[in-house]
Coordinates of C-alpha atoms in Angstrom, one line a residue:
X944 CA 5.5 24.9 0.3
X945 CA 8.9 25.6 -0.8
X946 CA 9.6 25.3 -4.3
X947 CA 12.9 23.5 -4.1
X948 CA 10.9 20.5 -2.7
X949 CA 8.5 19.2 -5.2
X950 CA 9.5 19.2 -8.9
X951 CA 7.2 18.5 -11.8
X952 CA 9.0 16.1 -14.7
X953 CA 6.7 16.2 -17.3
X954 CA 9.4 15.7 -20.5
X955 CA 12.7 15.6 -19.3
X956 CA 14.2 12.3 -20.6
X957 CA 15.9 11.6 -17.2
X958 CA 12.6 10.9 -15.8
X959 CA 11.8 8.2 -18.2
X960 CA 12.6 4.2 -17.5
X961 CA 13.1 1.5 -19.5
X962 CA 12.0 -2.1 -19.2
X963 CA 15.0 -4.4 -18.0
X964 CA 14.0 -6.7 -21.0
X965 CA 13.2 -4.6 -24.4
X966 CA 15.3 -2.2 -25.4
X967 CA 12.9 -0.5 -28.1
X968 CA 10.4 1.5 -25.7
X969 CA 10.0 3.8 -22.3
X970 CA 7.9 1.9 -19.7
X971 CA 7.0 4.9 -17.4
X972 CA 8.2 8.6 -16.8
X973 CA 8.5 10.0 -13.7
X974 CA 6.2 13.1 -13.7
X975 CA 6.4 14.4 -10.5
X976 CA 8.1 14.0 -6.9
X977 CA 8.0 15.6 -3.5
X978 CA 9.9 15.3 -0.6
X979 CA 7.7 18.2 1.5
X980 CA 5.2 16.8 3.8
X981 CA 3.5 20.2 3.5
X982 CA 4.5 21.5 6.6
X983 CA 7.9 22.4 5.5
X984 CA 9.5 19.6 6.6
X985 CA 10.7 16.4 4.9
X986 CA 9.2 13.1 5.1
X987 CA 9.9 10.7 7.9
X988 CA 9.7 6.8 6.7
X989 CA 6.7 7.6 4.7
X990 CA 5.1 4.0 4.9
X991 CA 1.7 3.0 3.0
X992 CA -0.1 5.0 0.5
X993 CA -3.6 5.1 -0.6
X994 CA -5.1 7.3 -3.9
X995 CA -8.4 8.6 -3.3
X996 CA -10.9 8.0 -6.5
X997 CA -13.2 9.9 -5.6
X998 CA -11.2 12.8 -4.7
X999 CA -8.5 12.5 -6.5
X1000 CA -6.2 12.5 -3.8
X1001 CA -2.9 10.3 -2.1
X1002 CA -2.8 10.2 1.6
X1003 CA 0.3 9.2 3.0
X1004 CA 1.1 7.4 6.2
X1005 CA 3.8 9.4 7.2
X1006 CA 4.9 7.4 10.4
X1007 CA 8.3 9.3 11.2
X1008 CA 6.4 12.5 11.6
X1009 CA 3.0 11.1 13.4
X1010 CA 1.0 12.1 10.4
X1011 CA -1.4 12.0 7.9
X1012 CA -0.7 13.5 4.7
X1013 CA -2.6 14.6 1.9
X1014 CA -1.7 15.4 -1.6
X1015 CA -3.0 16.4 -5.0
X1016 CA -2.2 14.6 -8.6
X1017 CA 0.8 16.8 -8.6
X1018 CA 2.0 15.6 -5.5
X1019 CA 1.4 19.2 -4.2
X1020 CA 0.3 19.0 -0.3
X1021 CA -3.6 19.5 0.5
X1022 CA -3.6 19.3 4.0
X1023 CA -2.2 17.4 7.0
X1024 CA -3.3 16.5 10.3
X1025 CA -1.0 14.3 13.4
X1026 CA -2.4 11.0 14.0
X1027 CA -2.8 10.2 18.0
X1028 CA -3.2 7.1 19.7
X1029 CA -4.1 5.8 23.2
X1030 CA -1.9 4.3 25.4
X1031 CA -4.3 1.1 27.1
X1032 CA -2.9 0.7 30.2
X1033 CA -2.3 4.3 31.7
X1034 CA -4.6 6.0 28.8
X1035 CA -2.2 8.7 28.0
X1036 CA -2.9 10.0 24.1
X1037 CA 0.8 10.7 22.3
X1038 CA 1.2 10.9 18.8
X1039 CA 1.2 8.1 16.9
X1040 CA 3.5 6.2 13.8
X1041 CA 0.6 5.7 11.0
X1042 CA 1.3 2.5 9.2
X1043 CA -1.7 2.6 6.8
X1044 CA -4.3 4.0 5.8
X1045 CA -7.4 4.1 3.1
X1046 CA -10.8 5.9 2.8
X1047 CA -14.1 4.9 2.1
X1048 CA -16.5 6.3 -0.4
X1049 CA -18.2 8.2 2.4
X1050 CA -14.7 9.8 3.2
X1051 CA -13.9 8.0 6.6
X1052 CA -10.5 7.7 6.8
X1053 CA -9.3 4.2 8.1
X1054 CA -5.4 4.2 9.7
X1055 CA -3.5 1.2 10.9
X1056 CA -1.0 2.6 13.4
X1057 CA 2.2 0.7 15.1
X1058 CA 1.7 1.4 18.3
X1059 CA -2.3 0.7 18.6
X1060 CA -4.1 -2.7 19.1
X1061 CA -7.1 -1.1 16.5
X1062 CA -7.9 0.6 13.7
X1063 CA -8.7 4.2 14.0
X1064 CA -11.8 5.5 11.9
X1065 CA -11.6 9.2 11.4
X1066 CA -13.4 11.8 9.6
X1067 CA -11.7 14.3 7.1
X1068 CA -10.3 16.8 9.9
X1069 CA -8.4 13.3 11.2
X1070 CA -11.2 13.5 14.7
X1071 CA -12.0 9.8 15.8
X1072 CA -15.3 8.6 14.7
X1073 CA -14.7 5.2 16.5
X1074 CA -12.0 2.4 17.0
X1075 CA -12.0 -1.2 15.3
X1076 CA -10.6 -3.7 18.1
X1077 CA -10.0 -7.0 15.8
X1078 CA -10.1 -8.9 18.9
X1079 CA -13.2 -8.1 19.6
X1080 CA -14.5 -9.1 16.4
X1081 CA -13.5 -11.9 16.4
X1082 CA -14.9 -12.7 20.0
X1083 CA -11.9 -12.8 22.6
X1084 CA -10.9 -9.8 24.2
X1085 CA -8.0 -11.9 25.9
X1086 CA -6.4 -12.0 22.2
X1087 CA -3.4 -9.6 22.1
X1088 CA -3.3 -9.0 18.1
X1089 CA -2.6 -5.7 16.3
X1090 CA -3.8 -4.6 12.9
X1091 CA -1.0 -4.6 10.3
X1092 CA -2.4 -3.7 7.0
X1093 CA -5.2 -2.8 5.5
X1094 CA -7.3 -2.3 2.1
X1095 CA -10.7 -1.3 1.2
X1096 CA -13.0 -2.3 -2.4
X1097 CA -15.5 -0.3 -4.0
X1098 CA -18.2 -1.4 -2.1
X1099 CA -16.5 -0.3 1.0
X1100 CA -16.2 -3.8 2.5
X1101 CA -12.6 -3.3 4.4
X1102 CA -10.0 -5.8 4.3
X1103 CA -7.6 -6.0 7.3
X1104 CA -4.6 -8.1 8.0
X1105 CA -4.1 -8.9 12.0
X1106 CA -1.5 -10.9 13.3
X1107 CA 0.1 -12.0 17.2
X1108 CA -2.1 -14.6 18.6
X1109 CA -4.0 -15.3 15.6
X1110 CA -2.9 -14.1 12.1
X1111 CA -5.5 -13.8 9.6
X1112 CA -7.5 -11.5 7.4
X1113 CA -10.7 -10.0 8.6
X1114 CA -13.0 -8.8 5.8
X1115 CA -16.0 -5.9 7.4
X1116 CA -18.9 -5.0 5.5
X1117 CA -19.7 -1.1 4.8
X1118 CA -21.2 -0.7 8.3
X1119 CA -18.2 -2.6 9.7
X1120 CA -19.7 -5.9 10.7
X1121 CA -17.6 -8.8 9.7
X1122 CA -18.5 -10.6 7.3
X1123 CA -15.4 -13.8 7.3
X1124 CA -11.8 -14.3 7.8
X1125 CA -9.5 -15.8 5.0
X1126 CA -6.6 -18.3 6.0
X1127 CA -5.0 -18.6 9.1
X1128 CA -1.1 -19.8 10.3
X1129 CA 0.3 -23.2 8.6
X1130 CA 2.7 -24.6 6.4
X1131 CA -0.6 -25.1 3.3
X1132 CA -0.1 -23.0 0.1
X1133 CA -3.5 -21.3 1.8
X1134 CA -1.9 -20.3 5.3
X1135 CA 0.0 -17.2 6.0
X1136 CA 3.6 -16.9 8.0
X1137 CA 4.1 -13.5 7.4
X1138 CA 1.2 -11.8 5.8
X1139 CA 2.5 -8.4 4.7
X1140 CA 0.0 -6.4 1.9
X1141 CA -3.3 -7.5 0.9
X1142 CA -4.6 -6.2 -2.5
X1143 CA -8.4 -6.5 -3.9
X1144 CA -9.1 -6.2 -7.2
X1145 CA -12.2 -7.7 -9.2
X1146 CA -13.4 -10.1 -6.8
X1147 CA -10.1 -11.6 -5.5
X1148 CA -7.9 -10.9 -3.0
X1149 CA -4.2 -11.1 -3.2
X1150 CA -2.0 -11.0 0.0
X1151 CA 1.2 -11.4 0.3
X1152 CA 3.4 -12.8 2.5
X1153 CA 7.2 -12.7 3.8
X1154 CA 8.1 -16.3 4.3
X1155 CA 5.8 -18.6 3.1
X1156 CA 5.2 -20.2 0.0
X1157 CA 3.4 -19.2 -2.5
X1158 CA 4.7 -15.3 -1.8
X1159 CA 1.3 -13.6 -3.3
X1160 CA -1.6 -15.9 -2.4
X1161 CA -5.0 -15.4 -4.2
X1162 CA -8.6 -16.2 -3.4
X1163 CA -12.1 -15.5 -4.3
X1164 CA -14.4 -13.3 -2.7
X1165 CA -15.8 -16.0 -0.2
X1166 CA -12.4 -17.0 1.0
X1167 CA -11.5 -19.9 -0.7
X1168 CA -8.0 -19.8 -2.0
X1169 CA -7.6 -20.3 -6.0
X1170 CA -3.8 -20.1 -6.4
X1171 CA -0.4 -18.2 -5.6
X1172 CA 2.4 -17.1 -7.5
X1173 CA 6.5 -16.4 -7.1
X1174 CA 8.9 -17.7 -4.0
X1175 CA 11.5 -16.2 -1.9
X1176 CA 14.5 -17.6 -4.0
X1177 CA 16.9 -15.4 -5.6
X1178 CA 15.1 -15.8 -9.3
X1179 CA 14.2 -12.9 -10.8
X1180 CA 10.3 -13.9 -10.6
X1181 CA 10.7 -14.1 -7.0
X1182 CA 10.1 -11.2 -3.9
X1183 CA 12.7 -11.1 -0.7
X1184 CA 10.1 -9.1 1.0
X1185 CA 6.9 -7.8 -0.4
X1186 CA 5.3 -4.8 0.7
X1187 CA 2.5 -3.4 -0.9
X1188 CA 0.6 -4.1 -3.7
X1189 CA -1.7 -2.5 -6.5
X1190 CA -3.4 -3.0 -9.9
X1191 CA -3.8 -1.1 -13.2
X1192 CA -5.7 -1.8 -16.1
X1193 CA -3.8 -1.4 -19.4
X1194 CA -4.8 -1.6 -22.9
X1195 CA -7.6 -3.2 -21.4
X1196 CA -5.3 -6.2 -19.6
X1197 CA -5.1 -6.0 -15.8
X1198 CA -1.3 -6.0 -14.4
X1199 CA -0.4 -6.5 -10.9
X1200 CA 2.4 -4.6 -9.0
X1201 CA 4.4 -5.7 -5.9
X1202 CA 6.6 -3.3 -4.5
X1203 CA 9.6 -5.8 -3.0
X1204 CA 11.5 -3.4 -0.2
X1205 CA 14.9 -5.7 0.2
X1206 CA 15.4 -5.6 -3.4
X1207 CA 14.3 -2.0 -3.7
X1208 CA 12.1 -2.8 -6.8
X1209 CA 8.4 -3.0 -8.3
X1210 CA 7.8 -6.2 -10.1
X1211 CA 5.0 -6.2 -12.7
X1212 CA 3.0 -9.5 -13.4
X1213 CA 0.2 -10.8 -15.1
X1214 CA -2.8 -12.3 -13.6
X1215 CA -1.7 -15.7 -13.9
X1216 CA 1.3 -14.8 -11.9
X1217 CA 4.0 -14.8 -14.7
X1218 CA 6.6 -11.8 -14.0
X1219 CA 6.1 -8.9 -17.2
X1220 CA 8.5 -6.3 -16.0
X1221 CA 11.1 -4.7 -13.3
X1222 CA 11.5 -1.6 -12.5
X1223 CA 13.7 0.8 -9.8
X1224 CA 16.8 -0.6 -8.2
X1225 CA 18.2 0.8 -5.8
X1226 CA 19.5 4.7 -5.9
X1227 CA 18.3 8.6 -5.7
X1228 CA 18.1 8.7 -9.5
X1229 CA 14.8 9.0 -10.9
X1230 CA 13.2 5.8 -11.2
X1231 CA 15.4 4.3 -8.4
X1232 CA 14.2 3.6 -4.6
X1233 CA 15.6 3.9 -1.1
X1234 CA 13.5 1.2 0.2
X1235 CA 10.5 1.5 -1.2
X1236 CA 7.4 1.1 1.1
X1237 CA 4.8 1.7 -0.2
X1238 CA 2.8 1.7 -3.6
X1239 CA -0.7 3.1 -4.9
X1240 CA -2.6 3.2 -8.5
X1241 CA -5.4 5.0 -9.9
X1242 CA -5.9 1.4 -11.8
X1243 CA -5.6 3.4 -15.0
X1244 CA -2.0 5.2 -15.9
X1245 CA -0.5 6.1 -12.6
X1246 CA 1.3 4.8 -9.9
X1247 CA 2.7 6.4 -6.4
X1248 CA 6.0 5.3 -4.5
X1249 CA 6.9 5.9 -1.9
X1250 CA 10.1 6.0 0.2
X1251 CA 11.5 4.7 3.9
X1252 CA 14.8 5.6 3.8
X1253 CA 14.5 8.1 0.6
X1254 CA 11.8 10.3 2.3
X1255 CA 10.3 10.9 -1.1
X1256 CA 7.3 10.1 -2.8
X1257 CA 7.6 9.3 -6.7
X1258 CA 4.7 9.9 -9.4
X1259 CA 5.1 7.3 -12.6
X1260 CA 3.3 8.1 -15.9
X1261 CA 2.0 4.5 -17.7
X1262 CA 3.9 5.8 -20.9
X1263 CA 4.1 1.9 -22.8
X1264 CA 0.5 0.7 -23.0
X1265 CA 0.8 -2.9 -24.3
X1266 CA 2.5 -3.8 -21.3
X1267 CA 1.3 -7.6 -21.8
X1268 CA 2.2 -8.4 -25.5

């Protein structure tokens, strides 16, 4: 890996941001960033991100260059492998634009790709195990729907947003059964449009969407929706278009982050949905995105960004620890 490409920020004061609200305290520091996707080359529309617990790890959905990527804690590349799909109608195998991706306890590695109609399930080399075919799950092969996004909880049950002739959320169990869906289209509070990111954390799952109302919709494990948070206006409270989403746990309170790609921020709010923080903007400072698009936490004290248009993924250190007063 070339030097000039990854650069570890562990003091310098340029690395640090500040809330947009107090004046008296650093939020987080930027403590590392790479633009290397380990191969020499620089990322390509980096999309999704996932960090491995159990391995400590971030692998990247880098769709520009038809790979996945994975990285250390210091953002310092651990291997790499190009993701290939299937074309269905002449079966021709090219190379691929990952969208997502997440693993499972076991190690599977679980990507969402544009241009296949399933979910790939791959061991740690990146070979196919097997394919997921939502339509199939859901009984009608005649159903042209694609995968979208994806996340996975601690008991491995996978979470997986689908949408073209029926948008909805199918939740698998471990062995990869399914187990429900949650919401479908409509104009309800409940219903999706757009749904964009879906988040699990504690029992509930938060999904957002790009056009309907509420814009981050939550419910309980069994699918029944509890309540929703923020609009599409212009208010500061509110997301244009949400992205990705993750959760930390600070001082002992839980804090939710949305990553909001039009207005090239991360908006920080509290379980009840009331907005805590901003940060980013839009830039190649430190601190500052180039339409952000994706977004990953080890739920503790650190938080991964990455970059579309930027080609960089960002490290943020958890410096202020009463985030919620």
């Amino acid at each position: 890996m070339r030097p000039a490409c990854i650069f570890l920020l562990l003091i310098l004061g340029a690395a640090s941001i500040w809330s947009q609200s107090e004046s008296d305290f650093e939020l987080l520091k930027v403590t590392a960033l790479t633009q290397d996707d380990g191969r020499g080359t620089r990322f390509r529309d980096p999309a999704r991100l996932f960090f491995d617990r159990n391995s400590q790890e971030l692998f990247v959905a880098d769709a520009g260059n038809h790979r996945i990527v994975i990285l250390d804690t210091n953002l310092l590349a651990v291997h790499s492998f190009d993701h290939f799909v299937t074309n269905p109608f002449t079966g021709e195998t090219t190379k691929g634009q990952p969208m997502a991706v997440v693993v499972s306890s076991r190690g599977e590695i679980f990507v969402v790709d544009a241009l296949a109609d399933y979910v790939d399930v791959l061991d740690f080399r990146g070979q196919s195990l097997e394919r997921i075919y939502p339509n199939r799950l859901l009984g009608d092969t005649t159903l042209r729907i694609k995968p979208t996004a994806l996340t996975i909880d601690d008991s491995d049950n996978l979470y997986l947003i689908v949408s073209g002739d029926k948008t909805t959320v199918l939740v698998l169990d471990a062995s990869l059964s399914m187990i429900r869906t949650i919401g479908k289209v409509g104009d309800s509070p409940e219903n999706f449009s757009t749904p964009s990111a879906i988040g699990v954390f504690e029992g509930r799952v938060y999904v957002t969407d790009m056009h309907s109302l509420p814009a981050v919709k939550v419910f309980d494990s069994t699918g029944v929706y509890i309540s929703g948070f923020a609009a599409h206006d212009i208010d500061t409270k509110d997301l244009s278009l949400p992205q990705s989403i993750g959760f930390t746990v600070v001082a002992g309170k839980v804090v939710i982050w949305i990553l909001d790609t039009l207005r090239q921020v991360i908006k920080i709010y509290s379980l009840d949905g009331e907005l805590v923080f901003t940060i980013g903007g839009m830039g190649t400072d430190l601190g500052k995105f180039q339409f952000p698009s994706g977004l990953s936490t080890d739920y503790t004290s650190t938080v991964y960004v990455s970059e579309k248009v930027g080609g960089r993924i960002q490290k943020f250190q958890i410096l202020y620890q009463d985030i919620i007063r």
